[in-house]
Structures are given as structure tokens and as C-alpha cells.
Short mmCIF file of C-alpha atoms and ligand atoms in Angstrom, two decimals:
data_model
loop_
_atom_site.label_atom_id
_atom_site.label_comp_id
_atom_site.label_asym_id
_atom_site.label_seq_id
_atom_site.Cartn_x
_atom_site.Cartn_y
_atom_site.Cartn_z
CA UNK G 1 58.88 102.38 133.39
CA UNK G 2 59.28 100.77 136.43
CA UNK G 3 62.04 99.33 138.57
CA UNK G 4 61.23 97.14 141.68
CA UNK G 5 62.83 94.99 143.97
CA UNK G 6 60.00 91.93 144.78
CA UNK G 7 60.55 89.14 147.33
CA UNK G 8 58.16 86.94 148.38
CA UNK G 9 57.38 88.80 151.71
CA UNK G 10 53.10 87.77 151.49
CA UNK G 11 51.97 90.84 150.49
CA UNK G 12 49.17 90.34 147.87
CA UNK G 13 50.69 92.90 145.74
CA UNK G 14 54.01 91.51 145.75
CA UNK G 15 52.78 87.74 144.87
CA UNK G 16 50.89 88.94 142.32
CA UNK G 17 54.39 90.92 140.58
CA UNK G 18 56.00 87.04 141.50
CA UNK G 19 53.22 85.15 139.08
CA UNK G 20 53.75 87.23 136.73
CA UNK G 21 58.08 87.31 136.75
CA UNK G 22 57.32 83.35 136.81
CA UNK G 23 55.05 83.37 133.86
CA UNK G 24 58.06 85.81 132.31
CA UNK G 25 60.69 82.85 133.17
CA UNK G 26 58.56 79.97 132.17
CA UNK G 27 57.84 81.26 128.97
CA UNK G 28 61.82 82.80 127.78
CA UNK G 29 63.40 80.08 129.46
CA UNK G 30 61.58 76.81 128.19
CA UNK G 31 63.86 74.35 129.07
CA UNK G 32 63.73 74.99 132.39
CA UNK G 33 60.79 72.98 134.70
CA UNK G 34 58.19 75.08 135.28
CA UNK G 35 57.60 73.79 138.86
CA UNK G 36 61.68 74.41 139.00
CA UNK G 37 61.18 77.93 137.87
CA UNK G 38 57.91 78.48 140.73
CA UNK G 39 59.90 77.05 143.36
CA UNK G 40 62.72 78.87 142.70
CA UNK G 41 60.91 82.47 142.38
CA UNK G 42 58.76 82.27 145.45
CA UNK G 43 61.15 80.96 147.57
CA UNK G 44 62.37 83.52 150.49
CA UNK G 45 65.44 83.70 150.11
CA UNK G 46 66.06 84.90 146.41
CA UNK G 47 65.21 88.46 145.21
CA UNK G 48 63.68 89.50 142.20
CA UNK G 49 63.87 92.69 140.28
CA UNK G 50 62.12 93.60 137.52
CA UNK G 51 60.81 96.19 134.80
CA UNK G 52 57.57 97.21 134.61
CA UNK G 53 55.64 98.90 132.25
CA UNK G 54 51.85 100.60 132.56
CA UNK G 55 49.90 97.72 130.19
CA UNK G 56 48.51 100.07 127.54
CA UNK G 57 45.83 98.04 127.04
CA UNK G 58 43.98 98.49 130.24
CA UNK G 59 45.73 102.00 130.71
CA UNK G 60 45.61 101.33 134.96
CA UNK G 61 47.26 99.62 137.63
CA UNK G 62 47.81 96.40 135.47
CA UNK G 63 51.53 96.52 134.81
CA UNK G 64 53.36 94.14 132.10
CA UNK G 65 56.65 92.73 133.26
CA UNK G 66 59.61 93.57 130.53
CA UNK G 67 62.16 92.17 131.85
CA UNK G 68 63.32 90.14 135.75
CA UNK G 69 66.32 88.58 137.32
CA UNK G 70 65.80 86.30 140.06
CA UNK G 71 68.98 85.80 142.33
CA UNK G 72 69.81 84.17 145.69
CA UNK G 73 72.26 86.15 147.56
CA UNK G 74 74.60 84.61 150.27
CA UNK G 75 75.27 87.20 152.63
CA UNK G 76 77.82 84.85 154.64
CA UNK G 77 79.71 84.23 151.53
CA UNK G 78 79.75 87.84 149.56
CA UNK G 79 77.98 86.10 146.72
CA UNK G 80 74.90 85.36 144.83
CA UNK G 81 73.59 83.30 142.41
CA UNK G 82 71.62 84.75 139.01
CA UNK G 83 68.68 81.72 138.77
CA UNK G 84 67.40 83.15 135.94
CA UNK G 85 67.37 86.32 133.89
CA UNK G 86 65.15 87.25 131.07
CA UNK G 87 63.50 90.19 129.17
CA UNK G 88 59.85 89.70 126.96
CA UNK G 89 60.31 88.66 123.72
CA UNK G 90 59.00 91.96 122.12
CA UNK G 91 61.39 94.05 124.25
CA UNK G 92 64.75 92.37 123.69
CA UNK G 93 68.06 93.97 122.53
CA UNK G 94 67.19 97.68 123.46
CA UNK G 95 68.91 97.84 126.78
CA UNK G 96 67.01 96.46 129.39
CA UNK G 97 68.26 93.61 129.99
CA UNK G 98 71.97 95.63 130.90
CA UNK G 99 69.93 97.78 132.76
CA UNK G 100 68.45 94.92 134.62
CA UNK G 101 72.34 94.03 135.50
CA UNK G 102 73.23 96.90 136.21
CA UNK G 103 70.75 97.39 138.93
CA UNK G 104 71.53 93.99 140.44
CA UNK G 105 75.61 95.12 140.61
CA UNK G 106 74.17 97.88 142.34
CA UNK G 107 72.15 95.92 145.07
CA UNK G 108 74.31 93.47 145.22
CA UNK G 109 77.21 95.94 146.28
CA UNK G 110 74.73 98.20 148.35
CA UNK G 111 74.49 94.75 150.40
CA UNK G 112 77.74 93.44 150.46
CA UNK G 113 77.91 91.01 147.49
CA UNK G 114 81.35 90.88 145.95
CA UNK G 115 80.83 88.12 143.38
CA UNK G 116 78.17 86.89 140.92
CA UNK G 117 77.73 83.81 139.48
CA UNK G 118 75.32 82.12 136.83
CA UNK G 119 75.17 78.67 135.09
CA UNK G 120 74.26 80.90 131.52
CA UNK G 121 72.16 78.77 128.70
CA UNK G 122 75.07 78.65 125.64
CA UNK G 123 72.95 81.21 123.50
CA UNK G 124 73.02 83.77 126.70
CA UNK G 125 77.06 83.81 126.95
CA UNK G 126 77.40 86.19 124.81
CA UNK G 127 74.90 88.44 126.62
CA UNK G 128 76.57 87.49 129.97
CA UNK G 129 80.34 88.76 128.50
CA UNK G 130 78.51 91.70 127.58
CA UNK G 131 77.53 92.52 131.52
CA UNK G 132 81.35 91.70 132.79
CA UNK G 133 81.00 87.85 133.36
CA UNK G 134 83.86 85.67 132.58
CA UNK G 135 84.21 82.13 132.69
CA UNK G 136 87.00 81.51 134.92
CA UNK G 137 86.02 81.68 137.94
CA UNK G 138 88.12 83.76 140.27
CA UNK G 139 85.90 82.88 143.69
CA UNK G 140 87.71 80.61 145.96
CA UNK G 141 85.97 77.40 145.48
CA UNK G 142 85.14 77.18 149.24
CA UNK G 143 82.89 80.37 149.68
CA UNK G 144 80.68 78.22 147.33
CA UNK G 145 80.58 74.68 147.22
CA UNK G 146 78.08 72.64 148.30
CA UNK G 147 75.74 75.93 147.88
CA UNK G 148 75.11 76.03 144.41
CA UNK G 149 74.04 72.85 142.46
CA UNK G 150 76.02 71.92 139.49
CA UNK G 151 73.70 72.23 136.47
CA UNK G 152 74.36 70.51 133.46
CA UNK G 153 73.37 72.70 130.92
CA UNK G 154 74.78 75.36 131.28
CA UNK G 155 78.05 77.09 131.65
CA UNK G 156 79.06 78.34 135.19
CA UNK G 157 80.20 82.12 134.87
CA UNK G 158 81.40 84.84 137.15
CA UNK G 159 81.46 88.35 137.46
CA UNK G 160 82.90 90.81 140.22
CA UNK G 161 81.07 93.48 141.81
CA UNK G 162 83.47 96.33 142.85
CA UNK G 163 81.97 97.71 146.36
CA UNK G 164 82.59 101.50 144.62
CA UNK G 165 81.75 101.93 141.24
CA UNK G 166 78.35 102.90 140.55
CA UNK G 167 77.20 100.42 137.78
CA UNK G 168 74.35 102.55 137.16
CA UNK G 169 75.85 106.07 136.22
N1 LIG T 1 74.25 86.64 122.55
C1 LIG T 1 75.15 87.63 122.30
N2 LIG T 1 74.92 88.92 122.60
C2 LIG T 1 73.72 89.21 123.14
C3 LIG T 1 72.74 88.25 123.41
C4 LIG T 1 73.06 86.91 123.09
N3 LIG T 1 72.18 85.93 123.32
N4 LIG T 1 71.66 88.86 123.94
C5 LIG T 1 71.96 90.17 124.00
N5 LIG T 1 73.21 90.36 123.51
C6 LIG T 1 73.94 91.61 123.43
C7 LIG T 1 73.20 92.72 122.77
O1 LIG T 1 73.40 92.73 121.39
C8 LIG T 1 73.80 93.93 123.46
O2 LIG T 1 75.05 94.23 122.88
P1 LIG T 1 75.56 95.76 122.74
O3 LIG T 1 75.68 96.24 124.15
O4 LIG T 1 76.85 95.63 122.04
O5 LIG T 1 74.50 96.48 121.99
C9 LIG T 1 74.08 93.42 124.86
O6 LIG T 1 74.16 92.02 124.78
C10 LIG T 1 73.01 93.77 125.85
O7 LIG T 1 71.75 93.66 125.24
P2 LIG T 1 70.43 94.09 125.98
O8 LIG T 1 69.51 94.75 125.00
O9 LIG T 1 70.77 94.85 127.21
O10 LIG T 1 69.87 92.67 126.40
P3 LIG T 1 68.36 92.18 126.34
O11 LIG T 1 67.45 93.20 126.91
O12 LIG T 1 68.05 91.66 124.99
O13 LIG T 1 68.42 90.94 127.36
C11 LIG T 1 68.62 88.55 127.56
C12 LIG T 1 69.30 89.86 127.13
C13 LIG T 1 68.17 88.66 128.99
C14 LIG T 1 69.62 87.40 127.42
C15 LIG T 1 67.40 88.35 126.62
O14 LIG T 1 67.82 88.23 125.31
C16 LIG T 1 66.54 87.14 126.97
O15 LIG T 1 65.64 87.22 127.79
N6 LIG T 1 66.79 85.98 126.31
C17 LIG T 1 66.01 84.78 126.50
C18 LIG T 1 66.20 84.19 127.88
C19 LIG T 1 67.64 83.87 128.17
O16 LIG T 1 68.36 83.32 127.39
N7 LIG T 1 68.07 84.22 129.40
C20 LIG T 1 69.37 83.92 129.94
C21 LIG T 1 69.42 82.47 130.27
S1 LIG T 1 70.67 82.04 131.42
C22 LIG T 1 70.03 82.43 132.93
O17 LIG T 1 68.92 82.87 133.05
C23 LIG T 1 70.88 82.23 134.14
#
């Protein structure tokens, strides 16, 4: 297993690992435009990280993605936003997708983000409790608004990242 950071800096290899996190999205998240989804995941600013895994079935460099979430952080603000999270289908419910969270609390601290937020699909609040995310939201309404576009369907949640635990041990 893998664990990468990708951003859409041009590199071939790293906009190939971005078609595939957005074919990962597109396909776990299918209420979500597809086009939305693209824009969203090649776009400069957010960050992607992801799980790999060595594809068994060509035994080589091809990697299958288990698991990505795509965030924008606001460096100005302390804050980012989780556009979308999702692990493959077949991999679900063993762990990765804490992991996954766990990794971003990690970055996010490493770089100064104190609070996360995500509009999480109903079915995904549970997961989202799970990882430390409440829904009151604690962030002074200013450091955000007019930042992050309300979205209807979902439910706006929050977590805190404290700057010195490691989320990862
Ligand atoms: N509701 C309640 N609890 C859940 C859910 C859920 N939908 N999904 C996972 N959990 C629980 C697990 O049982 C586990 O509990 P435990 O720690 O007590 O054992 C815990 O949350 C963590 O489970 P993981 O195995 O780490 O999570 P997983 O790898 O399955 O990833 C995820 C969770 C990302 C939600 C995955 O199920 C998925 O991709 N779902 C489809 C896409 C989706 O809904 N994504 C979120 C949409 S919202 C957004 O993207 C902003």
C-alpha cells in the first residue's frame, strides 16, 4: 500500500493518479456531476491524497486507487474544505477510509489548518462522527463565508485539528 499526496502540479504521472481519484469519486459519489467532480479534482488549489495499491492483475507500475479525499485548504483562514471523500466499493469498512482522515488531520496540522469542514451526504454522517466531526459548527462564521458554497444536500460538519496530537500514532 501506498499513501500519496497528488495535486495537479502537470506532471504526467500525477494527472494520470488525478483521472483515476476522479473516476474513484464519480463512481462512489453518483449524485454528484461528474464535470463538478473533474473540475473540482484538477483544480490547483485542492489536494488530494489517496491509497494505492499494486493492481494484481498487471503485477507492475499500474496502481488501483482504494481510497482519496480531495480537500481545498485555506491557508489565510486555518481551514479546509473535504470536497469529497471515498474508498472502492470492494475495500470499504476495513479502515481505510479513517486512515485516509487521519492522514489529512495530519497534513492539515503539519500546514497550519485548525478546522475541517464537509457538507457530508446523510448516509456518510455516521462515518464523519466516527473521524471527530460534529455538526455544530464551532468556526467563527467569518473565517468562512462567502468561501464555501452552501450545498443543499448535504449536512455542513466540522471537525478540529489540534496543532499537537499526532492523529496517526
Ligand atoms: N455510516 C455509519 N458508520 C460508518 C459509515 C456510514 N456510512 N461508513 C463507515 N462507518 C463506520 C465504520 O463502521 C467504522 O466504524 P468502527 O470504527 O466503529 O469500526 C468507521 O466508520 C470507519 O470505517 P472505515 O472502514 O474507516 O471507513 P471506510 O473505509 O468504509 O470509508 C467511506 C468510509 C469513505 C464513507 C466509504 O464508506 C465510502 O466511500 N462511501 C461511499 C462514498 C461516500 O459516501 N462518501 C462520503 C460522502 S460525503 C463527502 O464526500 C464530503
Amino acid at each position: 500500500l501506498k499513501y500519496m499526496m497528488v495535486t495537479n502540479d502537470g506532471k504526467p504521472e500525477s494527472l494520470i493518479k488525478l483521472v483515476a481519484l476522479k473516476s474513484l469519486f464519480s463512481k462512489q459519489l453518483p449524485k454528484m456531476p461528474r464535470a463538478y467532480i473533474a473540475r473540482l479534482v484538477f483544480d490547483r488549489r485542492h489536494v488530494s491524497l489517496a491509497i494505492l495499491n499494486e493492481n494484481p492483475a498487471t503485477k507492475d507500475t499500474d496502481e488501483e486507487v482504494i481510497g482519496s479525499i480531495c480537500y481545498r485548504p485555506f491557508y489565510d483562514m486555518k481551514f479546509a474544505e473535504i470536497a469529497f471523500c471515498a474508498v472502492n466499493a470492494s475495500h470499504q469498512v476495513k479502515g481505510y477510509g479513517t486512515k485516509l482522515m487521519n492522514l489529512v488531520k495530519r497534513e492539515g496540522a503539519r500546514t497550519g489548518i485548525e478546522y475541517f469542514i464537509t457538507y457530508a451526504d446523510n448516509y456518510a454522517i455516521g462515518y464523519f462522527k466516527k473521524q471527530g466531526f460534529s455538526k455544530s459548527i464551532a468556526m467563527p462564521k467569518g473565517r468562512y463565508q462567502g468561501l464555501i458554497k452552501d450545498y443543499d444536500g448535504g449536512t455542513m460538519m466540522e471537525c478540529y485539528v489540534h496543532p499537537s496530537i499526532d492523529y496517526t500514532r
